[in-house]
Short mmCIF file of C-alpha atoms in Angstrom, two decimals:
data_model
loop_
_atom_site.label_atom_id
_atom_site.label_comp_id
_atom_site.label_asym_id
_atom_site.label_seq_id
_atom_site.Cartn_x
_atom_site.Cartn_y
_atom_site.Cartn_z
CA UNK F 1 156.04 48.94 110.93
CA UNK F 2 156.98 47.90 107.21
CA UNK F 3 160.62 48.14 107.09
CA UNK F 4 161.61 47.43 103.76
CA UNK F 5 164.81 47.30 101.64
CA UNK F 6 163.61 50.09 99.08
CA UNK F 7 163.02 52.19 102.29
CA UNK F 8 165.90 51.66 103.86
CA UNK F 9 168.22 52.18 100.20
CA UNK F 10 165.95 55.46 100.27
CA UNK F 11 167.08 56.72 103.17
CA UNK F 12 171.04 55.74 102.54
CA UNK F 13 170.53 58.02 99.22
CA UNK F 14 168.83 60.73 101.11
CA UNK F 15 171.41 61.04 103.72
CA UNK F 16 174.56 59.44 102.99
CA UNK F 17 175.12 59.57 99.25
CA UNK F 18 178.60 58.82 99.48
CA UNK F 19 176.67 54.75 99.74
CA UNK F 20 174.16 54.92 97.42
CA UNK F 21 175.90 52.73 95.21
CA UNK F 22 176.06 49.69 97.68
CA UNK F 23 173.65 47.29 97.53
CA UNK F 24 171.07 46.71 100.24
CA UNK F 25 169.42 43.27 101.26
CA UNK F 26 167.60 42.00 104.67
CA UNK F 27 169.20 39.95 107.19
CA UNK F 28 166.91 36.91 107.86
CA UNK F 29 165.83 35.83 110.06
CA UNK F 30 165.53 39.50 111.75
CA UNK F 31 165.38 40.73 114.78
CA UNK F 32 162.22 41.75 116.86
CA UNK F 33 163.85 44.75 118.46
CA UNK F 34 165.39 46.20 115.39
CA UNK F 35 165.33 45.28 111.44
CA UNK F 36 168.91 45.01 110.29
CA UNK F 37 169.82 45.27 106.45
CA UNK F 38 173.08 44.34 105.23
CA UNK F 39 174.67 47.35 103.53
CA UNK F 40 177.64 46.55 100.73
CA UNK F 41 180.08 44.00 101.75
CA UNK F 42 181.47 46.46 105.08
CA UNK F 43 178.09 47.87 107.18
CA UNK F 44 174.44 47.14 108.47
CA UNK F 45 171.76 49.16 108.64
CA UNK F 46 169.55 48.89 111.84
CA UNK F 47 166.44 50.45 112.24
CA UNK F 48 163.92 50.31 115.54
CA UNK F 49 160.70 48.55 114.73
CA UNK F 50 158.96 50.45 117.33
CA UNK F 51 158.63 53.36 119.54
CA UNK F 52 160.21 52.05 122.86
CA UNK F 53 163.71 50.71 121.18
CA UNK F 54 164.46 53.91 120.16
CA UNK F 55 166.70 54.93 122.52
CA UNK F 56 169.23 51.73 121.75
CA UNK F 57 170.22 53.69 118.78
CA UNK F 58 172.14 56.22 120.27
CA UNK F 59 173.07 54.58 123.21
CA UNK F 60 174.77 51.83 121.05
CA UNK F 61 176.47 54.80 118.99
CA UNK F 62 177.25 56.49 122.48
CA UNK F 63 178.74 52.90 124.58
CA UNK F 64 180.26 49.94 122.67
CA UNK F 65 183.15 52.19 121.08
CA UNK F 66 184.49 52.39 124.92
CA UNK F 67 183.77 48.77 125.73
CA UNK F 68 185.01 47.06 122.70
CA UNK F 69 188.04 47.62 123.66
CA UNK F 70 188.39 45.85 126.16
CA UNK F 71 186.17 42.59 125.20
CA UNK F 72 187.76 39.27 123.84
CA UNK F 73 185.08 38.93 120.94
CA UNK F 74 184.42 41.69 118.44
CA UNK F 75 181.05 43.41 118.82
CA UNK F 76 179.78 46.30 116.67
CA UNK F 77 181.28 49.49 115.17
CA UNK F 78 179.05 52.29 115.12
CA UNK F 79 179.55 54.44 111.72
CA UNK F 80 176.94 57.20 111.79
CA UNK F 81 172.93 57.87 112.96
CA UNK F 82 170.79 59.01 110.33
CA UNK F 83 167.81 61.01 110.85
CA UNK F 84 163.71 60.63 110.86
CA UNK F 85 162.59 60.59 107.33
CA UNK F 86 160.32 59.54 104.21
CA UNK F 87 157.69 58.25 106.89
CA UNK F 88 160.55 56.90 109.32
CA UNK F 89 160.01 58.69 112.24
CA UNK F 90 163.28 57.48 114.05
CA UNK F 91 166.76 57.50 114.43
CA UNK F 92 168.32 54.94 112.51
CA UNK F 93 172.25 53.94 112.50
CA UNK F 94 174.64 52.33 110.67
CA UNK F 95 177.49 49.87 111.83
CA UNK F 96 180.44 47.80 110.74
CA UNK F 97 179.77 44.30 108.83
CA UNK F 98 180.38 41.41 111.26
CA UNK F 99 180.70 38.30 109.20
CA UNK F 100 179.26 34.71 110.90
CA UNK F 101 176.26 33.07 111.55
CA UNK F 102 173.88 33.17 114.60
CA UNK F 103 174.49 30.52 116.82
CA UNK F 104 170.89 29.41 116.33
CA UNK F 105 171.57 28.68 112.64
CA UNK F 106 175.19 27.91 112.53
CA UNK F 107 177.09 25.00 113.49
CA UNK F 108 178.37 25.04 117.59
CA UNK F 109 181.43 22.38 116.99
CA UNK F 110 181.58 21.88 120.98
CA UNK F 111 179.13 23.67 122.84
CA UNK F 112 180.82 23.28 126.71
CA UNK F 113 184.34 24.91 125.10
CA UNK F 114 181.42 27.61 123.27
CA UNK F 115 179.96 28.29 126.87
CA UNK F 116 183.38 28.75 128.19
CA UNK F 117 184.39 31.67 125.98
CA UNK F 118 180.66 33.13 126.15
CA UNK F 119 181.43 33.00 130.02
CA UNK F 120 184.79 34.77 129.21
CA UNK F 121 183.44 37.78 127.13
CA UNK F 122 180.76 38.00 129.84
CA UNK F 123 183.05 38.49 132.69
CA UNK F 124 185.54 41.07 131.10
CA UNK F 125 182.37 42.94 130.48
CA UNK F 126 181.31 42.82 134.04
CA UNK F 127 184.83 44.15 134.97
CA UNK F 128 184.33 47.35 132.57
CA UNK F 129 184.27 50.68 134.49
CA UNK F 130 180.99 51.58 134.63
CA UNK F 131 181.07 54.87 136.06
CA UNK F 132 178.15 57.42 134.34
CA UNK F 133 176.85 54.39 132.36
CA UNK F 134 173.41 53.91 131.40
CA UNK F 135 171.29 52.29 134.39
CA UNK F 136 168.05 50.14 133.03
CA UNK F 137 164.51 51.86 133.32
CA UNK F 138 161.41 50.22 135.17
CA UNK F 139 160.78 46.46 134.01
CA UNK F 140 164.19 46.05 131.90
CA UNK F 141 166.88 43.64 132.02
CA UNK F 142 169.31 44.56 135.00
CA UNK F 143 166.83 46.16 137.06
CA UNK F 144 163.96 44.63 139.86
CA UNK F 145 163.17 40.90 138.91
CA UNK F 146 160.18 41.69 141.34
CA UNK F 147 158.70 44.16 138.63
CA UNK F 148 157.25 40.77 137.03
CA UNK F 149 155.58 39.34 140.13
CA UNK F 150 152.43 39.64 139.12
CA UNK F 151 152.95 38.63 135.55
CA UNK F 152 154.76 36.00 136.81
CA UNK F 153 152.20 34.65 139.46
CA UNK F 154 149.38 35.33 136.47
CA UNK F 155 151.14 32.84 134.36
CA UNK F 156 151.62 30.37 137.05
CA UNK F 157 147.73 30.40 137.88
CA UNK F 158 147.20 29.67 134.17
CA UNK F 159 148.87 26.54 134.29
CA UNK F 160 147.28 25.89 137.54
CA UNK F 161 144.27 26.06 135.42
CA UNK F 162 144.99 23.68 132.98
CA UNK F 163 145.99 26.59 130.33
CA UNK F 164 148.60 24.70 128.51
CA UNK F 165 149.84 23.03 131.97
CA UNK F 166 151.22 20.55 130.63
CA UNK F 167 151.75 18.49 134.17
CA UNK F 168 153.73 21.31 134.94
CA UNK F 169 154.68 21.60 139.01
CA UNK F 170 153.08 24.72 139.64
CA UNK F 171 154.31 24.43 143.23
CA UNK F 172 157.92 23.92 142.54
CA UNK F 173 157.36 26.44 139.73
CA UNK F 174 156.49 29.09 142.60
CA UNK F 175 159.07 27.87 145.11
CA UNK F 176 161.65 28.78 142.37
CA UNK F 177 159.80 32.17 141.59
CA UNK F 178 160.11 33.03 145.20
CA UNK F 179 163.62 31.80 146.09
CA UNK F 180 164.61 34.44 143.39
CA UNK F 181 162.94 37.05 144.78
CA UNK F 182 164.56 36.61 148.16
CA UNK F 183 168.02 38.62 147.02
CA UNK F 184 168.75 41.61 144.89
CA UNK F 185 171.92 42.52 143.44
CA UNK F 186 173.75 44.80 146.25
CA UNK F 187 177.29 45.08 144.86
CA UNK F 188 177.95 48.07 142.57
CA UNK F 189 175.95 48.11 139.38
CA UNK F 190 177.71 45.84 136.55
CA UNK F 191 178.22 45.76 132.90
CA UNK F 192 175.24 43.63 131.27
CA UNK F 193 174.29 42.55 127.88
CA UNK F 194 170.83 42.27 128.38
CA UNK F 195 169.95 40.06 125.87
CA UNK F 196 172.30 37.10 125.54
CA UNK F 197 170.96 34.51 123.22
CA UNK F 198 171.99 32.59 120.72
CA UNK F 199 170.28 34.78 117.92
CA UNK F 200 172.70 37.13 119.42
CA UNK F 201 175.95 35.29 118.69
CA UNK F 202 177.86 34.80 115.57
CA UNK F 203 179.93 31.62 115.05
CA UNK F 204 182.57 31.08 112.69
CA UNK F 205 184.34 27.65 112.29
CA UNK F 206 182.12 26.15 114.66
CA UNK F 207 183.25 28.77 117.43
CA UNK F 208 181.75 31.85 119.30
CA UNK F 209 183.61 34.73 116.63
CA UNK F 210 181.52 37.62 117.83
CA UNK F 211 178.28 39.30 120.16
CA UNK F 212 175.79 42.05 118.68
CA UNK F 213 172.61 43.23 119.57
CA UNK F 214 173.37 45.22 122.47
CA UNK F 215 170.30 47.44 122.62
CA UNK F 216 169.70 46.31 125.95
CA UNK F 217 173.35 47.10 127.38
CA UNK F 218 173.61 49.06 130.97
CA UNK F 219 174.71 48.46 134.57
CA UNK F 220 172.59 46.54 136.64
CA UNK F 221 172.06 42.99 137.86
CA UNK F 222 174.09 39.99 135.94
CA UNK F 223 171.60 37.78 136.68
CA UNK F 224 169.64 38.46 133.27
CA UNK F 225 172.54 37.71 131.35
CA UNK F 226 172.75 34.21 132.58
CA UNK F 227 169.78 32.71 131.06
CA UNK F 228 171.07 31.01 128.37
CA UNK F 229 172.18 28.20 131.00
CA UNK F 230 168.71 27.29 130.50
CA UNK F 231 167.99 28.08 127.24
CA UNK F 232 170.73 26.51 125.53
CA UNK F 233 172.94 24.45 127.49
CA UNK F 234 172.45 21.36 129.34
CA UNK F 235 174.62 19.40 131.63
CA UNK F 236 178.29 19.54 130.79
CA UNK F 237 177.80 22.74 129.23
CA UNK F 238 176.12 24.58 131.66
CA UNK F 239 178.05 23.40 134.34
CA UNK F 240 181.11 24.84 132.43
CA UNK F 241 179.37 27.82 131.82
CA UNK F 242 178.75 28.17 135.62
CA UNK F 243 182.36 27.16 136.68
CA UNK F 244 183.49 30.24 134.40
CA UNK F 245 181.79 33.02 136.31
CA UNK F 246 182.41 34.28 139.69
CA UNK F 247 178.54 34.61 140.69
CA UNK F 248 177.04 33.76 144.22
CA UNK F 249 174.37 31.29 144.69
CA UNK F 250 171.40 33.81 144.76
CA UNK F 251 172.95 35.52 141.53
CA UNK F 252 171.98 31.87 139.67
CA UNK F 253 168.76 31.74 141.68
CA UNK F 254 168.29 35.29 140.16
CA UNK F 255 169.08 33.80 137.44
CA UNK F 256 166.50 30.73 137.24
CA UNK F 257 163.91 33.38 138.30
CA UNK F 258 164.35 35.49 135.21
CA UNK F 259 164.76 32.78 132.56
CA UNK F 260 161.22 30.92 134.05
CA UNK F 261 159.40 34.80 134.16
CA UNK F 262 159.92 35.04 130.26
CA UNK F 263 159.52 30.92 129.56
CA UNK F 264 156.05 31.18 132.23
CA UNK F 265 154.54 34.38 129.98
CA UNK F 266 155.80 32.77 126.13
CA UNK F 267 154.65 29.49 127.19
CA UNK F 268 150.96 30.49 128.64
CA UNK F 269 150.79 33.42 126.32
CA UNK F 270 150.76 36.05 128.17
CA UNK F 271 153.34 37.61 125.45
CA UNK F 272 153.23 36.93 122.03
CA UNK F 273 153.92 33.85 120.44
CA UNK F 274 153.84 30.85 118.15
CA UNK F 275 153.49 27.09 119.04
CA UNK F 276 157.09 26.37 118.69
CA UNK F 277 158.34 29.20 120.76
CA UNK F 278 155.76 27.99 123.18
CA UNK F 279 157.00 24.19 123.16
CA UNK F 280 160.95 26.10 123.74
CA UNK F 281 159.86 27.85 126.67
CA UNK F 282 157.92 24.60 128.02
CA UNK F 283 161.49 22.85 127.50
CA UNK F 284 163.01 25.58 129.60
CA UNK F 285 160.60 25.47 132.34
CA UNK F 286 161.69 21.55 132.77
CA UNK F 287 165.29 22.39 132.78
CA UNK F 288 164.93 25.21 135.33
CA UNK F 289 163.10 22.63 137.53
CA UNK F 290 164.77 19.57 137.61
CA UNK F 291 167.85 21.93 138.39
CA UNK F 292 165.96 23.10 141.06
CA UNK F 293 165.04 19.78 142.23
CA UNK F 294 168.68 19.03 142.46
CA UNK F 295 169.97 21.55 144.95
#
């Protein structure tokens, strides 16, 4: 869908003319999820760029009022939820300004003390009260990792195929796959993110400021949040990332198997992609294995 900045200032006039005044430019680089405009100096605008992320919009407005208050990092402020119209045919909301970069773009001044206080905010969400919160649906983040088995063995015969291989170990690829399927999460259903990444976290001064994009929040299995050990930190800083949370053994091997499922289907192309998001995942896959290797 063409989400555009005349749309969205459309929309702002339409229902919330008090704003019409403010200016209204795109955040780049966007999200895939949601398109988020910058609205005046204060608020965003955050619109779903298809069908099935509809439902963050409301459960965003609904949830991170009670959990922001008691998380170390700001996240956002939900303002209001405006309405299907002029050929939008969703909900759409508005939210407080958070200023920083993403940790993709900006600069991390000392990424094992930035994995720490990631590690922090994670576990005071985890120790939330999550009574009558939202659990995740079939095939989302906190839920079965064995819902991509057969995704996840597809990819694995691609490579075994020669399909971008890449003298990848296909067999310690599927000894990891299957060590993570051996345990679920049995405790009581915890507060997740669901989509921790470094597009997802501002810095400011070279330090984690603040955590958005939380579309993907409910109760479930912690293991998804933990990929970015792969994904973005390497020796000193994942181990300090580990050290920092109070996860079992077969919550990390959880862990490992969720970070190679979505690295496996970027990286043969099962899901789409580009080249370099292809050469990231085959990066990841290396990591994930030579940990593996190790223990």
């Amino acid at each position: 869908m063409n989400i555009t900045p005349k749309l969205v200032k459309s929309l702002i006039a339409q229902q919330f003319p008090c704003w019409v005044d403010l200016a209204v430019t795109e955040v780049l680089p966007n999200g895939w999820d949601n398109r988020t405009f910058r609205l005046g100096d204060e608020m965003s605008v955050r619109l779903p760029s298809a069908a099935r992320y509809i439902h963050q919009i409301q459960k965003e407005h609904d949830w991170l009022p009670k959990l922001a208050p008691f998380l170390p990092l700001p996240i956002p402020t939900p303002i209001a939820i405006g309405e299907p119209a002029l050929g939008f045919p969703w909900q759409w909301s508005v939210n407080g300004w958070i200023e920083g970069e993403t940790a993709a773009a900006g600069h991390i001044a000392h990424l094992p003390e930035f994995a720490r206080s990631l590690a922090k905010f994670l576990m005071a969400l985890q120790q939330i009260d999550s009574t009558h919160a939202p659990v995740p649906g079939p095939g989302k983040r906190g839920g079965e990792l064995a819902f991509y088995d057969d995704e996840t063995r597809q990819a694995i015969e691609l490579l075994k195929r020669g399909r971008r291989g890449d003298n990848l170990d296909t067999e310690a690829i599927t000894n990891v796959w299957n060590t993570a399927l051996e345990s679920k999460w049995t405790k009581f259903p915890i507060w997740i993110h669901g989509d921790i990444a470094l597009g997802n976290l501002l810095v400011k001064n070279g330090e984690l400021s603040a955590v958005i994009d939380f579309g993907g929040v409910s109760v479930g299995d912690p293991a998804c949040d933990l990929a970015i050990a792969w994904t973005a930190f390497s020796g000193e800083s994942r181990k300090a990332f580990r050290s920092a949370l109070n996860l079992d053994e077969a919550t990390w091997a959880r862990a490992r198997g969720w970070t190679l499922w979505k690295a496996l289907i970027t990286h043969t192309g099962l899901s789409e992609t580009n080249t370099i998001e292809s050469q990231t995942s085959y990066r990841t896959i290396t990591r994930i294995l030579t940990e593996h290797s190790q223990i």
